[in-house]
Coordinates of C-alpha atoms in Angstrom, one line a residue:
M242 CA 102.1 -3.0 94.4
S243 CA 104.5 -4.8 92.2
N244 CA 104.0 -4.8 88.4
E245 CA 104.0 -8.5 87.8
R246 CA 103.2 -8.2 84.1
L247 CA 106.5 -6.1 83.8
R248 CA 108.4 -8.6 85.8
A249 CA 107.1 -11.5 83.7
A250 CA 107.9 -9.6 80.4
I251 CA 111.5 -8.9 81.5
L252 CA 111.9 -12.5 82.7
S253 CA 110.5 -13.9 79.4
S254 CA 112.8 -11.8 77.2
D255 CA 116.2 -13.0 76.2
L256 CA 117.8 -9.8 77.6
D257 CA 119.5 -9.2 81.0
L258 CA 118.4 -6.2 83.2
S259 CA 121.6 -4.3 82.2
T260 CA 120.9 -4.6 78.6
I261 CA 117.4 -3.5 78.9
A262 CA 118.2 -0.5 80.8
A263 CA 120.9 0.5 78.4
R264 CA 118.5 0.4 75.5
V265 CA 115.9 2.3 77.5
G266 CA 118.6 4.9 78.8
V267 CA 118.2 4.5 82.4
D268 CA 119.9 2.7 85.3
P269 CA 119.0 -1.0 86.1
K270 CA 117.9 0.0 89.4
T271 CA 115.4 2.4 88.1
I272 CA 113.8 -0.6 86.1
E273 CA 113.8 -2.5 89.4
K274 CA 111.8 0.4 90.9
W275 CA 109.3 0.2 88.1
V276 CA 108.9 -3.6 88.6
A277 CA 108.3 -2.7 92.3
G278 CA 105.4 -0.7 91.5
R279 CA 106.8 2.9 90.8
P280 CA 105.3 4.2 87.5
P281 CA 107.8 5.5 85.0
H282 CA 107.3 8.6 82.9
R283 CA 105.2 7.8 79.7
R284 CA 108.3 8.3 77.3
N285 CA 110.1 5.6 79.4
R286 CA 106.9 3.4 79.3
Y287 CA 107.0 3.4 75.6
A288 CA 110.7 2.8 75.3
L289 CA 110.8 0.0 77.6
A290 CA 107.6 -1.5 76.0
S291 CA 109.3 -1.3 72.6
V292 CA 112.5 -3.1 74.0
L293 CA 110.2 -5.9 75.4
G294 CA 107.9 -6.1 72.4
R295 CA 104.9 -5.6 74.4
D296 CA 101.9 -3.1 74.3
V297 CA 102.1 -0.3 76.7
S298 CA 98.4 -1.0 77.9
Y299 CA 99.5 -4.5 78.8
L300 CA 102.2 -3.5 81.0
W301 CA 100.5 -0.5 82.3
A302 CA 96.7 -0.7 82.6
D303 CA 96.3 3.1 83.0
E304 CA 98.0 3.9 79.7
Q305 CA 94.9 4.5 77.4
G306 CA 92.8 7.5 76.0
P307 CA 93.7 10.4 73.8
Q308 CA 96.5 11.7 76.0
A309 CA 98.3 8.4 75.8
T310 CA 97.8 8.4 72.1
T311 CA 99.5 11.9 72.0
E312 CA 102.3 10.7 74.3
V313 CA 103.1 7.7 72.3
G314 CA 103.2 9.7 69.0
Q315 CA 105.6 12.3 70.6
A316 CA 107.9 9.3 71.5
E317 CA 107.7 7.9 67.9
L318 CA 109.2 11.2 66.9
V319 CA 113.0 10.8 67.2
S320 CA 114.1 14.1 65.7
L321 CA 112.7 16.9 63.7
Y322 CA 114.8 18.9 61.2
P323 CA 113.6 22.3 59.9
H324 CA 115.1 21.7 56.5
R325 CA 116.4 18.5 54.7
S326 CA 119.8 20.5 53.9
V327 CA 120.6 20.6 57.6
V328 CA 120.0 16.8 58.1
P329 CA 123.5 15.4 58.7
N330 CA 124.7 13.4 55.6
S331 CA 125.3 10.4 57.8
A332 CA 121.6 10.2 58.8
W333 CA 120.6 8.7 55.4
T334 CA 123.1 6.0 55.3
D335 CA 123.1 5.2 58.9
L336 CA 119.4 4.7 58.6
Y337 CA 119.8 2.3 55.7
G338 CA 122.9 0.6 57.4
R339 CA 120.6 -0.5 60.2
A340 CA 118.1 -2.1 57.6
V341 CA 117.8 -5.9 57.7
E342 CA 114.5 -6.8 56.0
N343 CA 113.0 -3.7 54.3
L344 CA 114.5 -0.7 52.6
D345 CA 112.2 1.6 50.8
V346 CA 112.6 5.1 48.9
L347 CA 109.6 6.9 47.8
V348 CA 110.3 10.2 46.1
Y349 CA 109.7 12.0 42.9
A350 CA 113.4 12.1 41.9
G351 CA 115.6 12.1 45.1
F352 CA 118.5 12.9 42.6
W353 CA 120.8 13.8 45.5
L354 CA 120.6 10.3 47.1
S355 CA 121.2 8.6 43.7
E356 CA 124.6 10.4 43.6
D357 CA 125.9 9.1 47.2
P358 CA 128.4 6.2 46.4
L359 CA 127.9 5.1 50.1
F360 CA 124.1 4.8 49.7
L361 CA 124.6 2.8 46.6
R362 CA 127.0 0.5 48.1
T363 CA 124.7 0.0 51.2
V364 CA 121.9 -0.9 49.0
Q365 CA 124.0 -3.5 47.1
E366 CA 125.0 -5.0 50.5
K367 CA 121.7 -5.0 52.0
A368 CA 120.2 -6.7 48.9
R369 CA 122.8 -9.4 48.7
A370 CA 122.1 -10.0 52.4
G371 CA 118.5 -10.8 51.5
A372 CA 116.6 -7.4 52.3
R373 CA 113.7 -6.4 50.1
V374 CA 114.6 -3.0 48.5
R375 CA 111.9 -1.0 46.7
F376 CA 112.5 2.2 44.8
L377 CA 109.4 4.3 43.9
L378 CA 110.2 7.2 41.7
G379 CA 107.8 9.6 39.9
D380 CA 106.9 8.8 36.3
P381 CA 108.6 11.6 34.3
E382 CA 105.7 11.4 31.8
S383 CA 103.1 11.7 34.5
T384 CA 100.8 14.8 35.2
A385 CA 101.9 14.8 38.9
V386 CA 105.5 15.0 38.2
A387 CA 105.0 17.9 35.6
Q388 CA 102.8 19.7 38.4
R389 CA 105.5 19.2 41.0
G390 CA 108.1 20.6 38.7
A391 CA 105.8 23.8 38.0
D392 CA 105.2 24.2 41.8
E393 CA 109.0 24.3 42.4
G394 CA 109.5 26.4 39.6
I395 CA 112.1 24.0 37.8
H396 CA 109.3 22.7 35.3
G397 CA 110.7 20.2 33.0
A398 CA 114.0 19.8 35.0
M399 CA 112.0 17.5 37.5
A400 CA 111.4 14.9 34.9
S401 CA 114.9 15.1 33.9
K402 CA 116.1 14.7 37.4
I403 CA 114.0 11.4 37.6
R404 CA 115.7 10.0 34.4
N405 CA 119.1 11.0 35.5
A406 CA 118.6 9.4 39.0
L407 CA 117.4 6.1 37.3
V408 CA 120.6 6.0 35.3
N409 CA 122.6 6.5 38.6
Y410 CA 120.7 3.5 39.8
S411 CA 121.6 1.3 36.7
K412 CA 123.8 -1.2 38.5
L413 CA 121.1 -2.0 41.1
F414 CA 118.5 -3.1 38.4
D415 CA 119.9 -6.6 38.3
L416 CA 120.4 -7.3 41.9
P417 CA 118.1 -9.8 43.6
G418 CA 115.5 -8.3 45.8
V419 CA 115.8 -5.0 44.3
E420 CA 112.7 -3.5 42.5
F421 CA 112.0 -0.3 40.7
R422 CA 108.5 1.3 40.0
V423 CA 107.4 4.5 38.8
H424 CA 104.2 6.2 40.0
G425 CA 102.0 9.2 39.0
T426 CA 100.9 9.9 42.6
V427 CA 100.5 13.4 44.1
L428 CA 103.1 13.1 46.9
Y429 CA 102.8 14.9 50.1
N430 CA 106.0 13.5 51.4
S431 CA 109.1 11.8 50.3
I432 CA 109.5 8.8 52.5
Y433 CA 112.6 6.8 53.3
R434 CA 112.2 3.5 55.3
A435 CA 114.5 1.1 56.9
D436 CA 112.7 -1.5 58.8
D437 CA 111.0 0.2 61.8
E438 CA 112.6 3.7 61.1
L439 CA 111.5 6.4 58.7
L440 CA 112.8 9.6 57.4
V441 CA 109.8 11.7 56.1
N442 CA 110.8 14.7 53.9
T443 CA 107.7 16.9 53.9
H444 CA 106.6 18.6 50.6
V445 CA 105.7 22.5 50.8
H446 CA 104.1 24.1 47.9
G447 CA 106.5 26.3 46.0
V448 CA 109.5 25.1 48.1
G449 CA 112.2 22.6 47.0
A450 CA 112.2 19.4 49.1
Y451 CA 115.6 20.4 50.5
L452 CA 114.2 23.4 52.3
A453 CA 111.1 21.5 53.8
P454 CA 111.2 19.9 57.2
V455 CA 112.3 16.3 57.9
L456 CA 110.8 14.0 60.6
H457 CA 112.7 11.0 61.9
I458 CA 110.1 8.4 63.1
R459 CA 110.6 5.0 64.6
R460 CA 107.9 2.3 65.3
L461 CA 106.6 1.7 68.8
P462 CA 104.1 -0.6 70.3
Q463 CA 100.5 1.3 70.0
G464 CA 102.0 4.1 68.0
T465 CA 100.2 5.1 64.8
M466 CA 102.5 7.6 63.0
F467 CA 105.1 5.0 61.7
A468 CA 102.2 2.8 60.5
T469 CA 100.6 5.6 58.6
Y470 CA 103.6 6.4 56.6
A471 CA 104.6 2.8 56.0
E472 CA 101.2 2.1 54.7
S473 CA 101.3 5.0 52.5
I474 CA 104.4 3.5 50.8
D475 CA 102.5 0.2 50.3
R476 CA 99.5 2.0 48.4
V477 CA 101.7 3.8 46.2
W478 CA 103.7 0.7 45.4
S479 CA 100.5 -1.1 44.6
D480 CA 99.5 1.3 42.0
A481 CA 102.9 1.9 40.4
R482 CA 104.3 0.3 37.1
P483 CA 107.4 -1.8 37.4
L484 CA 110.5 -0.9 35.6
S485 CA 112.9 -3.4 34.1
S486 CA 115.7 -0.9 33.1
P487 CA 116.3 2.8 33.7
T488 CA 114.6 3.8 30.4
D489 CA 111.6 1.3 30.4
F490 CA 108.6 3.5 31.1
G491 CA 106.0 1.4 29.4
D492 CA 102.9 3.0 28.2
A493 CA 102.5 6.6 29.3

């Protein structure tokens, strides 16, 4: 039996079959077979649903239950790196280069990123093009930052790295759409967001972030991992204190 919902979703999209197939990573004839009724593998279902902007459960009624949740979670995970130090340098700037509406950085210091001239230029270009840019750095005077410094064995150097990173970001403070805040949250991950993609640098007790794993996650219909991390950024942002300059920390 043909899948009329899939056929309608394809026809109502603004994309031709060849474009859709290319984005999913299959041959156009394969999609024709899916429309005719042949069920695709789950990973392809989620990829196609993402391209068409539809829920998987709408296009395929049998896509439900714990197994489906696990499968879509696996599809959300684009890449897994054992350490941040082995992530290609281009991954960060390519990620932010694809941003159109939202660009977020949630870290304690992220000093290494503040030294990247290509990243700084990308932020300037995105802000001037109308993107909302949010930087969340740790409050160097907070208990959480002091504890993280102790956990990594660098103690007061953590607060110094934050202050230095903010100085590196000085030219970004006056750009429209760019906001800086400091937080005293206990971070379990550093999160770098560009629209519907995330790079999540996990935190491990006693280990510097550059040695901890990094997950590359993309938003998919019915997926939950992306939303979990994106909502975490919003929660930290709502409790953080705005900065008007690199040295303005307000009341400790």
